[in-house]
Short mmCIF file of C-alpha atoms in Angstrom, two decimals:
data_model
loop_
_atom_site.label_atom_id
_atom_site.label_comp_id
_atom_site.label_asym_id
_atom_site.label_seq_id
_atom_site.Cartn_x
_atom_site.Cartn_y
_atom_site.Cartn_z
CA UNK D 1 69.68 -6.81 132.37
CA UNK D 2 71.74 -9.84 133.33
CA UNK D 3 70.34 -11.80 130.40
CA UNK D 4 71.41 -9.04 128.00
CA UNK D 5 74.92 -9.04 129.43
CA UNK D 6 75.14 -12.83 129.14
CA UNK D 7 74.00 -12.66 125.52
CA UNK D 8 76.62 -10.03 124.72
CA UNK D 9 79.35 -12.09 126.39
CA UNK D 10 78.24 -15.21 124.52
CA UNK D 11 78.26 -13.35 121.20
CA UNK D 12 81.75 -11.99 121.94
CA UNK D 13 83.03 -15.49 122.78
CA UNK D 14 81.55 -16.95 119.59
CA UNK D 15 83.05 -14.16 117.49
CA UNK D 16 86.46 -14.59 119.08
CA UNK D 17 86.34 -18.36 118.62
CA UNK D 18 85.45 -17.95 114.94
CA UNK D 19 88.38 -15.58 114.39
CA UNK D 20 90.79 -17.96 116.11
CA UNK D 21 89.44 -20.87 114.09
CA UNK D 22 89.83 -18.88 110.88
CA UNK D 23 93.45 -18.03 111.70
CA UNK D 24 94.20 -21.65 112.58
CA UNK D 25 92.46 -22.85 109.43
CA UNK D 26 94.68 -20.58 107.33
CA UNK D 27 97.75 -22.34 108.72
CA UNK D 28 96.34 -25.86 108.76
CA UNK D 29 94.94 -25.80 105.22
CA UNK D 30 96.43 -28.65 103.21
CA UNK D 31 96.82 -26.33 100.19
CA UNK D 32 98.07 -22.77 100.73
CA UNK D 33 97.81 -20.01 98.15
CA UNK D 34 100.52 -17.42 97.71
CA UNK D 35 98.32 -14.76 99.33
CA UNK D 36 97.82 -16.97 102.39
CA UNK D 37 101.57 -17.47 102.63
CA UNK D 38 102.09 -13.70 102.47
CA UNK D 39 99.43 -13.03 105.12
CA UNK D 40 100.82 -15.66 107.49
CA UNK D 41 104.41 -14.58 106.92
CA UNK D 42 103.75 -10.87 107.53
CA UNK D 43 101.71 -11.72 110.63
CA UNK D 44 104.34 -14.02 112.12
CA UNK D 45 107.62 -12.39 111.05
CA UNK D 46 109.37 -10.89 114.08
CA UNK D 47 111.38 -8.34 112.11
CA UNK D 48 108.21 -6.96 110.53
CA UNK D 49 106.57 -6.79 113.96
CA UNK D 50 109.60 -4.99 115.38
CA UNK D 51 109.51 -2.42 112.58
CA UNK D 52 105.80 -1.94 113.24
CA UNK D 53 106.53 -1.29 116.93
CA UNK D 54 109.15 1.31 116.00
CA UNK D 55 106.63 2.97 113.68
CA UNK D 56 104.09 3.11 116.52
CA UNK D 57 106.70 4.70 118.81
CA UNK D 58 107.30 7.39 116.15
CA UNK D 59 103.55 8.03 116.02
CA UNK D 60 103.45 8.52 119.80
CA UNK D 61 106.36 11.01 119.61
CA UNK D 62 104.40 12.93 116.97
CA UNK D 63 101.28 12.86 119.13
CA UNK D 64 103.25 14.12 122.14
CA UNK D 65 104.74 16.98 120.08
CA UNK D 66 101.22 18.16 119.20
CA UNK D 67 100.04 17.83 122.78
CA UNK D 68 102.94 20.00 123.97
CA UNK D 69 100.92 22.98 122.69
CA UNK D 70 98.30 22.37 125.37
CA UNK D 71 98.46 24.12 128.74
CA UNK D 72 99.78 22.30 131.79
CA UNK D 73 97.54 21.85 134.83
CA UNK D 74 98.86 20.34 138.06
CA UNK D 75 97.43 19.91 141.52
CA UNK D 76 99.07 19.07 144.83
CA UNK D 77 97.87 18.16 148.31
CA UNK D 78 100.23 18.20 151.29
CA UNK D 79 99.20 17.02 154.77
CA UNK D 80 101.62 17.08 157.71
CA UNK D 81 101.66 16.38 161.43
CA UNK D 82 104.17 18.16 163.70
CA UNK D 83 105.01 17.18 167.30
CA UNK D 84 106.86 19.24 169.92
CA UNK D 85 108.22 22.66 169.25
CA UNK D 86 107.19 23.64 165.74
CA UNK D 87 106.43 26.71 163.71
CA UNK D 88 102.84 27.89 163.45
CA UNK D 89 102.31 28.58 159.73
CA UNK D 90 99.71 31.24 160.51
CA UNK D 91 101.56 33.32 163.10
CA UNK D 92 105.15 32.31 162.25
CA UNK D 93 105.59 31.80 165.94
CA UNK D 94 106.73 28.69 167.74
CA UNK D 95 104.32 26.44 169.59
CA UNK D 96 105.01 23.45 171.74
CA UNK D 97 102.03 21.33 170.71
CA UNK D 98 100.83 18.95 168.00
CA UNK D 99 99.92 20.78 164.81
CA UNK D 100 98.07 19.32 161.84
CA UNK D 101 98.37 21.36 158.67
CA UNK D 102 97.46 21.03 155.00
CA UNK D 103 98.20 22.87 151.76
CA UNK D 104 96.15 22.63 148.56
CA UNK D 105 97.51 24.00 145.29
CA UNK D 106 96.27 24.08 141.70
CA UNK D 107 98.58 25.57 139.08
CA UNK D 108 98.68 25.90 135.32
CA UNK D 109 100.91 27.24 132.61
CA UNK D 110 100.87 27.92 128.89
CA UNK D 111 103.79 28.62 126.57
CA UNK D 112 102.88 31.63 124.45
CA UNK D 113 106.06 31.80 122.37
CA UNK D 114 109.18 29.63 122.24
CA UNK D 115 110.96 30.50 119.02
CA UNK D 116 108.63 28.12 117.07
CA UNK D 117 110.33 25.13 118.72
CA UNK D 118 106.98 23.48 119.45
CA UNK D 119 105.66 23.99 115.91
CA UNK D 120 108.89 22.80 114.29
CA UNK D 121 108.98 19.82 116.65
CA UNK D 122 105.52 18.82 115.42
CA UNK D 123 106.70 18.93 111.81
CA UNK D 124 109.92 17.07 112.65
CA UNK D 125 108.17 14.21 114.47
CA UNK D 126 105.45 14.02 111.79
CA UNK D 127 108.12 13.47 109.12
CA UNK D 128 109.88 10.92 111.34
CA UNK D 129 106.57 9.05 111.74
CA UNK D 130 106.08 9.00 107.94
CA UNK D 131 109.62 7.65 107.59
CA UNK D 132 108.70 4.93 110.10
CA UNK D 133 105.70 4.03 107.94
CA UNK D 134 108.02 3.67 104.96
CA UNK D 135 110.35 1.44 107.02
CA UNK D 136 107.37 -0.75 107.90
CA UNK D 137 106.36 -0.90 104.25
CA UNK D 138 109.94 -1.73 103.25
CA UNK D 139 110.09 -4.56 105.80
CA UNK D 140 106.87 -6.03 104.40
CA UNK D 141 108.17 -5.69 100.83
CA UNK D 142 111.46 -7.39 101.73
CA UNK D 143 109.58 -10.26 103.34
CA UNK D 144 107.19 -10.46 100.37
CA UNK D 145 110.10 -10.82 97.97
CA UNK D 146 111.64 -13.56 100.11
CA UNK D 147 108.32 -15.38 100.31
CA UNK D 148 107.67 -15.16 96.56
CA UNK D 149 111.20 -16.37 95.81
CA UNK D 150 110.82 -19.28 98.23
CA UNK D 151 107.34 -20.02 96.84
CA UNK D 152 108.72 -20.16 93.29
CA UNK D 153 111.52 -22.41 94.50
CA UNK D 154 108.93 -24.84 95.85
CA UNK D 155 107.10 -24.87 92.51
CA UNK D 156 110.39 -25.29 90.64
CA UNK D 157 111.31 -28.23 92.89
CA UNK D 158 107.91 -29.79 92.24
CA UNK D 159 108.47 -29.52 88.49
CA UNK D 160 111.92 -31.04 88.85
CA UNK D 161 110.46 -33.94 90.84
CA UNK D 162 107.82 -34.44 88.16
CA UNK D 163 110.54 -34.48 85.51
CA UNK D 164 112.62 -36.94 87.56
CA UNK D 165 109.61 -39.27 87.90
CA UNK D 166 108.98 -39.03 84.15
CA UNK D 167 112.61 -39.88 83.40
CA UNK D 168 112.43 -42.88 85.73
CA UNK D 169 109.17 -44.11 84.18
CA UNK D 170 110.56 -43.80 80.64
CA UNK D 171 113.72 -45.72 81.52
CA UNK D 172 111.72 -48.35 83.38
CA UNK D 173 109.56 -49.04 80.32
CA UNK D 174 112.66 -49.37 78.15
CA UNK D 175 114.26 -51.68 80.74
CA UNK D 176 111.13 -53.91 80.86
CA UNK D 177 110.98 -54.10 77.05
CA UNK D 178 114.71 -54.87 76.78
CA UNK D 179 114.38 -57.58 79.44
CA UNK D 180 111.76 -59.37 77.32
CA UNK D 181 113.94 -59.09 74.24
CA UNK D 182 116.92 -60.39 76.18
CA UNK D 183 114.97 -63.47 77.25
CA UNK D 184 114.25 -64.13 73.59
CA UNK D 185 117.91 -63.57 72.75
CA UNK D 186 117.06 -60.65 70.48
CA UNK D 187 119.46 -58.22 72.23
CA UNK D 188 122.78 -58.71 73.97
CA UNK D 189 122.70 -58.78 77.83
CA UNK D 190 124.88 -55.64 77.97
CA UNK D 191 122.00 -53.51 76.74
CA UNK D 192 119.78 -54.77 79.57
CA UNK D 193 122.42 -54.04 82.20
CA UNK D 194 123.07 -50.59 80.72
CA UNK D 195 119.40 -49.73 81.05
CA UNK D 196 119.23 -51.15 84.58
CA UNK D 197 122.15 -48.94 85.52
CA UNK D 198 120.42 -45.95 83.95
CA UNK D 199 117.20 -46.84 85.82
CA UNK D 200 119.09 -46.83 89.12
CA UNK D 201 120.59 -43.47 88.19
CA UNK D 202 117.11 -42.08 87.47
CA UNK D 203 115.81 -43.45 90.79
CA UNK D 204 118.63 -41.65 92.58
CA UNK D 205 117.57 -38.51 90.73
CA UNK D 206 114.03 -38.95 92.06
CA UNK D 207 115.32 -39.23 95.62
CA UNK D 208 117.48 -36.13 95.13
CA UNK D 209 114.57 -34.16 93.64
CA UNK D 210 112.30 -35.23 96.51
CA UNK D 211 114.86 -34.05 99.03
CA UNK D 212 115.24 -30.72 97.19
CA UNK D 213 111.48 -30.25 97.34
CA UNK D 214 111.40 -31.01 101.07
CA UNK D 215 114.15 -28.47 101.72
CA UNK D 216 112.34 -25.85 99.60
CA UNK D 217 109.09 -26.38 101.53
CA UNK D 218 111.00 -26.21 104.81
CA UNK D 219 112.64 -22.93 103.79
CA UNK D 220 109.30 -21.39 102.83
CA UNK D 221 107.62 -22.44 106.07
CA UNK D 222 110.57 -21.14 108.09
CA UNK D 223 110.21 -17.74 106.45
CA UNK D 224 106.50 -17.88 107.34
CA UNK D 225 107.51 -18.88 110.90
CA UNK D 226 105.30 -21.97 110.69
CA UNK D 227 106.26 -25.45 111.88
CA UNK D 228 107.02 -27.90 109.07
CA UNK D 229 104.38 -30.45 108.14
CA UNK D 230 104.56 -32.90 105.27
CA UNK D 231 100.87 -32.55 104.38
CA UNK D 232 101.11 -28.84 103.49
CA UNK D 233 100.98 -28.18 99.77
CA UNK D 234 101.16 -24.96 97.79
CA UNK D 235 98.74 -23.96 95.07
CA UNK D 236 100.08 -23.35 91.59
CA UNK D 237 99.20 -19.88 90.31
CA UNK D 238 99.12 -18.41 86.83
CA UNK D 239 102.88 -18.89 86.54
CA UNK D 240 102.36 -22.14 84.65
CA UNK D 241 102.04 -20.05 81.49
CA UNK D 242 105.16 -19.54 79.40
CA UNK D 243 107.24 -16.52 80.47
CA UNK D 244 106.99 -13.42 78.31
CA UNK D 245 109.54 -10.71 77.63
CA UNK D 246 109.76 -7.94 80.25
CA UNK D 247 108.25 -4.85 78.62
CA UNK D 248 110.19 -2.15 80.54
CA UNK D 249 113.70 -0.74 80.23
CA UNK D 250 116.18 -0.29 83.05
CA UNK D 251 115.55 3.47 83.01
CA UNK D 252 111.80 2.90 83.26
CA UNK D 253 112.29 0.64 86.26
CA UNK D 254 114.64 3.11 87.97
CA UNK D 255 112.36 6.11 87.44
CA UNK D 256 109.38 4.25 88.89
CA UNK D 257 111.51 2.89 91.74
CA UNK D 258 112.84 6.35 92.59
CA UNK D 259 109.28 7.56 93.17
CA UNK D 260 107.78 4.41 94.73
CA UNK D 261 110.54 2.48 96.52
CA UNK D 262 109.88 2.70 100.27
CA UNK D 263 113.57 2.88 101.19
CA UNK D 264 114.05 5.97 98.99
CA UNK D 265 110.94 7.62 100.45
CA UNK D 266 112.15 6.90 103.98
CA UNK D 267 115.53 8.51 103.22
CA UNK D 268 113.88 11.67 101.85
CA UNK D 269 111.55 11.93 104.85
CA UNK D 270 114.39 11.45 107.33
CA UNK D 271 116.40 14.19 105.64
CA UNK D 272 113.40 16.53 105.84
CA UNK D 273 112.90 15.58 109.49
CA UNK D 274 116.55 16.40 110.19
CA UNK D 275 116.08 19.81 108.57
CA UNK D 276 113.19 20.54 110.95
CA UNK D 277 115.31 19.33 113.85
CA UNK D 278 117.88 22.04 113.01
CA UNK D 279 115.08 24.61 113.18
CA UNK D 280 114.03 23.22 116.56
CA UNK D 281 117.59 23.53 117.87
CA UNK D 282 117.86 27.12 116.64
CA UNK D 283 114.64 27.98 118.45
CA UNK D 284 116.32 27.28 121.80
CA UNK D 285 118.41 30.47 121.31
CA UNK D 286 115.28 32.63 121.34
CA UNK D 287 113.35 33.87 124.42
CA UNK D 288 110.40 31.92 125.76
CA UNK D 289 107.25 33.76 126.82
CA UNK D 290 104.93 31.88 129.14
CA UNK D 291 101.76 32.52 131.12
CA UNK D 292 101.14 30.82 134.46
CA UNK D 293 98.65 30.98 137.28
CA UNK D 294 97.80 29.28 140.52
CA UNK D 295 95.14 28.81 143.16
CA UNK D 296 95.90 27.69 146.72
CA UNK D 297 94.41 27.34 150.19
CA UNK D 298 95.55 25.86 153.51
CA UNK D 299 94.57 24.65 156.93
CA UNK D 300 96.21 24.47 160.35
CA UNK D 301 94.93 23.07 163.61
CA UNK D 302 96.74 25.94 165.41
CA UNK D 303 94.81 28.67 163.60
CA UNK D 304 92.73 30.85 165.96
CA UNK D 305 90.35 33.70 165.36
CA UNK D 306 92.18 36.97 165.32
CA UNK D 307 90.22 39.89 166.80
CA UNK D 308 91.80 43.15 167.89
CA UNK D 309 90.46 44.05 171.39
CA UNK D 310 91.46 47.36 173.03
CA UNK D 311 90.21 48.13 176.56
CA UNK D 312 90.33 51.80 175.76
CA UNK D 313 87.83 51.35 172.98
CA UNK D 314 85.79 48.62 174.65
CA UNK D 315 85.47 49.52 178.36
CA UNK D 316 85.73 46.66 180.77
CA UNK D 317 82.73 47.94 182.77
CA UNK D 318 80.21 47.18 180.03
CA UNK D 319 78.34 43.92 180.53
CA UNK D 320 76.06 41.73 178.49
CA UNK D 321 73.92 38.70 179.30
CA UNK D 322 75.34 35.38 177.94
CA UNK D 323 74.10 31.77 178.31
CA UNK D 324 76.76 31.23 180.91
CA UNK D 325 75.79 34.35 182.82
CA UNK D 326 76.38 38.07 182.90
CA UNK D 327 79.88 38.85 181.42
CA UNK D 328 81.75 41.93 180.31
CA UNK D 329 81.96 42.70 176.62
CA UNK D 330 85.76 42.63 176.80
CA UNK D 331 85.79 39.11 178.24
CA UNK D 332 83.37 37.82 175.57
CA UNK D 333 85.54 39.18 172.78
CA UNK D 334 88.68 37.72 174.29
CA UNK D 335 87.08 34.26 174.45
CA UNK D 336 85.92 34.54 170.83
CA UNK D 337 89.42 35.48 169.69
CA UNK D 338 90.93 32.38 171.34
CA UNK D 339 88.62 29.90 169.52
CA UNK D 340 90.16 27.59 166.80
CA UNK D 341 88.85 28.16 163.26
CA UNK D 342 87.13 25.11 161.71
CA UNK D 343 88.53 23.19 158.72
CA UNK D 344 85.72 24.30 156.42
CA UNK D 345 86.08 27.95 157.35
CA UNK D 346 89.83 27.85 156.74
CA UNK D 347 89.47 26.00 153.43
CA UNK D 348 86.99 28.61 152.17
CA UNK D 349 88.69 31.68 153.66
CA UNK D 350 92.37 31.04 152.89
CA UNK D 351 92.16 31.12 149.09
CA UNK D 352 94.94 32.91 147.26
CA UNK D 353 95.49 33.33 143.53
CA UNK D 354 98.43 34.30 141.40
CA UNK D 355 98.84 35.12 137.70
CA UNK D 356 102.22 35.72 136.15
CA UNK D 357 103.71 36.42 132.76
CA UNK D 358 107.29 35.23 132.40
CA UNK D 359 110.00 35.84 129.81
CA UNK D 360 112.97 33.47 129.83
CA UNK D 361 115.96 34.77 127.86
CA UNK D 362 118.80 32.26 127.30
CA UNK D 363 122.10 34.08 127.77
CA UNK D 364 124.74 31.54 128.78
CA UNK D 365 123.90 27.86 129.37
CA UNK D 366 127.24 26.07 128.99
CA UNK D 367 126.84 26.57 125.20
CA UNK D 368 124.38 23.68 125.24
CA UNK D 369 121.98 25.31 122.78
CA UNK D 370 124.68 26.12 120.24
CA UNK D 371 126.09 22.60 120.52
CA UNK D 372 122.58 21.24 119.92
CA UNK D 373 122.50 23.20 116.66
CA UNK D 374 125.89 21.79 115.62
CA UNK D 375 124.81 18.22 116.40
CA UNK D 376 121.52 18.74 114.52
CA UNK D 377 123.45 19.97 111.47
CA UNK D 378 125.75 16.94 111.62
CA UNK D 379 122.72 14.65 111.78
CA UNK D 380 121.24 16.51 108.79
CA UNK D 381 124.43 15.98 106.79
CA UNK D 382 124.42 12.29 107.74
CA UNK D 383 120.84 11.92 106.53
CA UNK D 384 121.77 13.61 103.26
CA UNK D 385 124.62 11.14 102.79
CA UNK D 386 122.25 8.25 103.54
CA UNK D 387 119.70 9.60 101.07
CA UNK D 388 122.32 9.92 98.31
CA UNK D 389 123.76 6.49 99.12
CA UNK D 390 120.32 4.89 98.86
CA UNK D 391 119.69 6.54 95.50
CA UNK D 392 123.06 5.50 94.08
CA UNK D 393 122.64 1.95 95.42
CA UNK D 394 119.16 1.77 93.93
CA UNK D 395 120.55 2.67 90.49
CA UNK D 396 123.22 -0.03 90.81
CA UNK D 397 120.74 -2.64 92.05
CA UNK D 398 118.22 -1.90 89.31
CA UNK D 399 120.86 -2.07 86.57
CA UNK D 400 122.22 -5.34 87.97
CA UNK D 401 118.76 -6.83 88.38
CA UNK D 402 117.80 -5.82 84.84
CA UNK D 403 121.00 -7.34 83.42
CA UNK D 404 120.34 -10.59 85.33
CA UNK D 405 116.75 -10.65 84.08
CA UNK D 406 117.84 -10.13 80.47
CA UNK D 407 120.43 -12.89 80.72
CA UNK D 408 117.91 -15.23 82.34
CA UNK D 409 115.39 -14.60 79.55
CA UNK D 410 117.99 -15.21 76.83
CA UNK D 411 119.09 -18.40 78.56
CA UNK D 412 115.48 -19.55 78.81
CA UNK D 413 114.87 -18.95 75.10
CA UNK D 414 117.99 -20.93 74.12
CA UNK D 415 117.05 -23.80 76.41
CA UNK D 416 113.57 -23.95 74.84
CA UNK D 417 115.25 -24.46 71.47
CA UNK D 418 117.66 -26.99 72.97
CA UNK D 419 114.84 -29.04 74.51
CA UNK D 420 112.99 -29.03 71.18
CA UNK D 421 116.13 -30.25 69.40
CA UNK D 422 116.91 -32.96 71.97
CA UNK D 423 113.27 -34.07 71.98
CA UNK D 424 113.42 -34.73 68.26
CA UNK D 425 116.84 -36.38 68.66
CA UNK D 426 115.45 -38.65 71.39
CA UNK D 427 112.43 -39.55 69.25
CA UNK D 428 114.72 -40.68 66.42
CA UNK D 429 117.12 -42.48 68.78
CA UNK D 430 114.25 -44.37 70.41
CA UNK D 431 113.04 -45.62 67.02
CA UNK D 432 116.53 -46.66 66.01
CA UNK D 433 117.17 -48.30 69.42
CA UNK D 434 113.97 -50.30 69.15
CA UNK D 435 115.06 -51.38 65.65
CA UNK D 436 118.51 -52.37 66.94
CA UNK D 437 120.28 -49.78 64.82
CA UNK D 438 122.10 -48.17 67.80
CA UNK D 439 123.49 -49.51 71.05
CA UNK D 440 122.11 -48.93 74.50
CA UNK D 441 125.06 -46.63 75.26
CA UNK D 442 124.16 -44.35 72.39
CA UNK D 443 120.52 -44.36 73.45
CA UNK D 444 121.37 -43.53 77.08
CA UNK D 445 123.56 -40.61 75.93
CA UNK D 446 120.74 -39.14 73.85
CA UNK D 447 118.25 -39.64 76.68
CA UNK D 448 120.64 -38.06 79.19
CA UNK D 449 121.01 -35.00 76.96
CA UNK D 450 117.25 -34.55 76.83
CA UNK D 451 116.80 -35.09 80.58
CA UNK D 452 119.47 -32.55 81.49
CA UNK D 453 118.07 -30.03 79.03
CA UNK D 454 114.59 -30.35 80.53
CA UNK D 455 115.90 -29.86 84.08
CA UNK D 456 117.92 -26.84 82.94
CA UNK D 457 114.82 -25.43 81.24
CA UNK D 458 112.84 -25.74 84.48
CA UNK D 459 115.57 -23.95 86.41
CA UNK D 460 115.87 -21.23 83.75
CA UNK D 461 112.14 -20.66 83.69
CA UNK D 462 111.86 -20.07 87.43
CA UNK D 463 115.11 -18.12 87.50
CA UNK D 464 113.63 -15.71 84.96
CA UNK D 465 110.42 -15.41 86.97
CA UNK D 466 112.41 -14.58 90.12
CA UNK D 467 114.41 -11.94 88.22
CA UNK D 468 111.22 -10.27 87.04
CA UNK D 469 109.83 -10.29 90.59
CA UNK D 470 112.96 -8.53 91.81
CA UNK D 471 112.34 -5.74 89.29
CA UNK D 472 108.69 -5.59 90.39
CA UNK D 473 109.92 -5.38 93.99
CA UNK D 474 111.90 -2.23 93.24
CA UNK D 475 108.81 -0.71 91.61
CA UNK D 476 106.54 -1.60 94.52
CA UNK D 477 104.21 -3.90 92.56
CA UNK D 478 105.02 -7.41 93.72
CA UNK D 479 102.57 -10.10 92.60
CA UNK D 480 102.48 -13.42 90.80
CA UNK D 481 100.16 -12.16 88.07
#
């Protein structure tokens, strides 16, 4: 038996250690996927955990409302010790002695009818619990959007750093080639110094891009509530493909959002819960019919056998033989009547039961019940306002998000054309610069135009992706696919 218990404990320890190691491995992986970031963030985010706790509290309220339909059963035990002159609970007379007494009670009750307050309370708390589930879902969606946005910002910063390194490498090659030509006297020294100045400018750009990437990683890890480490990297997903046009209209997005957005669902459920709360308040004006019963027994050290003895009925001249000798019947009965009753005999003999049917009719209670109805109606109106506000705000947010997405896509398309044009311009300028047909200043201007266009294209590309994710967020289908 002990060996079996030890084996079970060992298996439990191994399983727990593997789970802890898996959780730690998820955080300590050198390359994190987006899904891992979402899992870690939702697990660690305190606001999400707080919303989950509030949802659990709503579930307990709902559970309690259902359990209020069950009967109540209560028991009580009361032991007391009295010294001096005290009341004998059995004879209601006073005794000047120590008395030990006890009372045992078991009672129960069941509400048969209460104006449907219990049933409406169940419906009201059930709807409030569903609203809490929507709040929890909304909190996770909000965090998911923040994580995806921060994740895309990290990837955008990585692309910008790559572009900065490419710009530096291109300028460095031109500077090295110009330095050789300058030694041969083929180009004026000003061209060399112009390129060295441009190289320094590109190196500063690399430092700036590296710092931007560090800040982006720090922001993402802070949202995940994970300590910053330089060795953590983030896996590139399918977003490396060129962005495509969003295939839904603003009306399509709003209609889907109206049916799927957790905040809208929560508002509808809270309004329905408030409606049931009005019904609960109205039920307090109706009578309550209840059934109750009880079982009790008691004990007292002062309890004695009670036996009616009348000398006229039992003559004193009749005798019987007892262990202590020949005694009269009257004397024997008197001695029996003066004996204390044992605890067991009292516990078994003193049972009493009661069953009652009660009707409670509210007539005047400081107008509390009517004021409860008024407050419930005010709360209902407030929830209706909140529901309408959420719906109006959703329409505004969707229209604004769709307009931003459209503008971002148009900007991205124009920048693609601009990069293509500047790429061809740079190719021609590089040939002419190598042939000595243009100065270093002209070449640096053309190169600067291309570099800025490429950086702007990177920003536009990720800006468009973020705008599409915001629209997906309103429709409840966030992903990077």
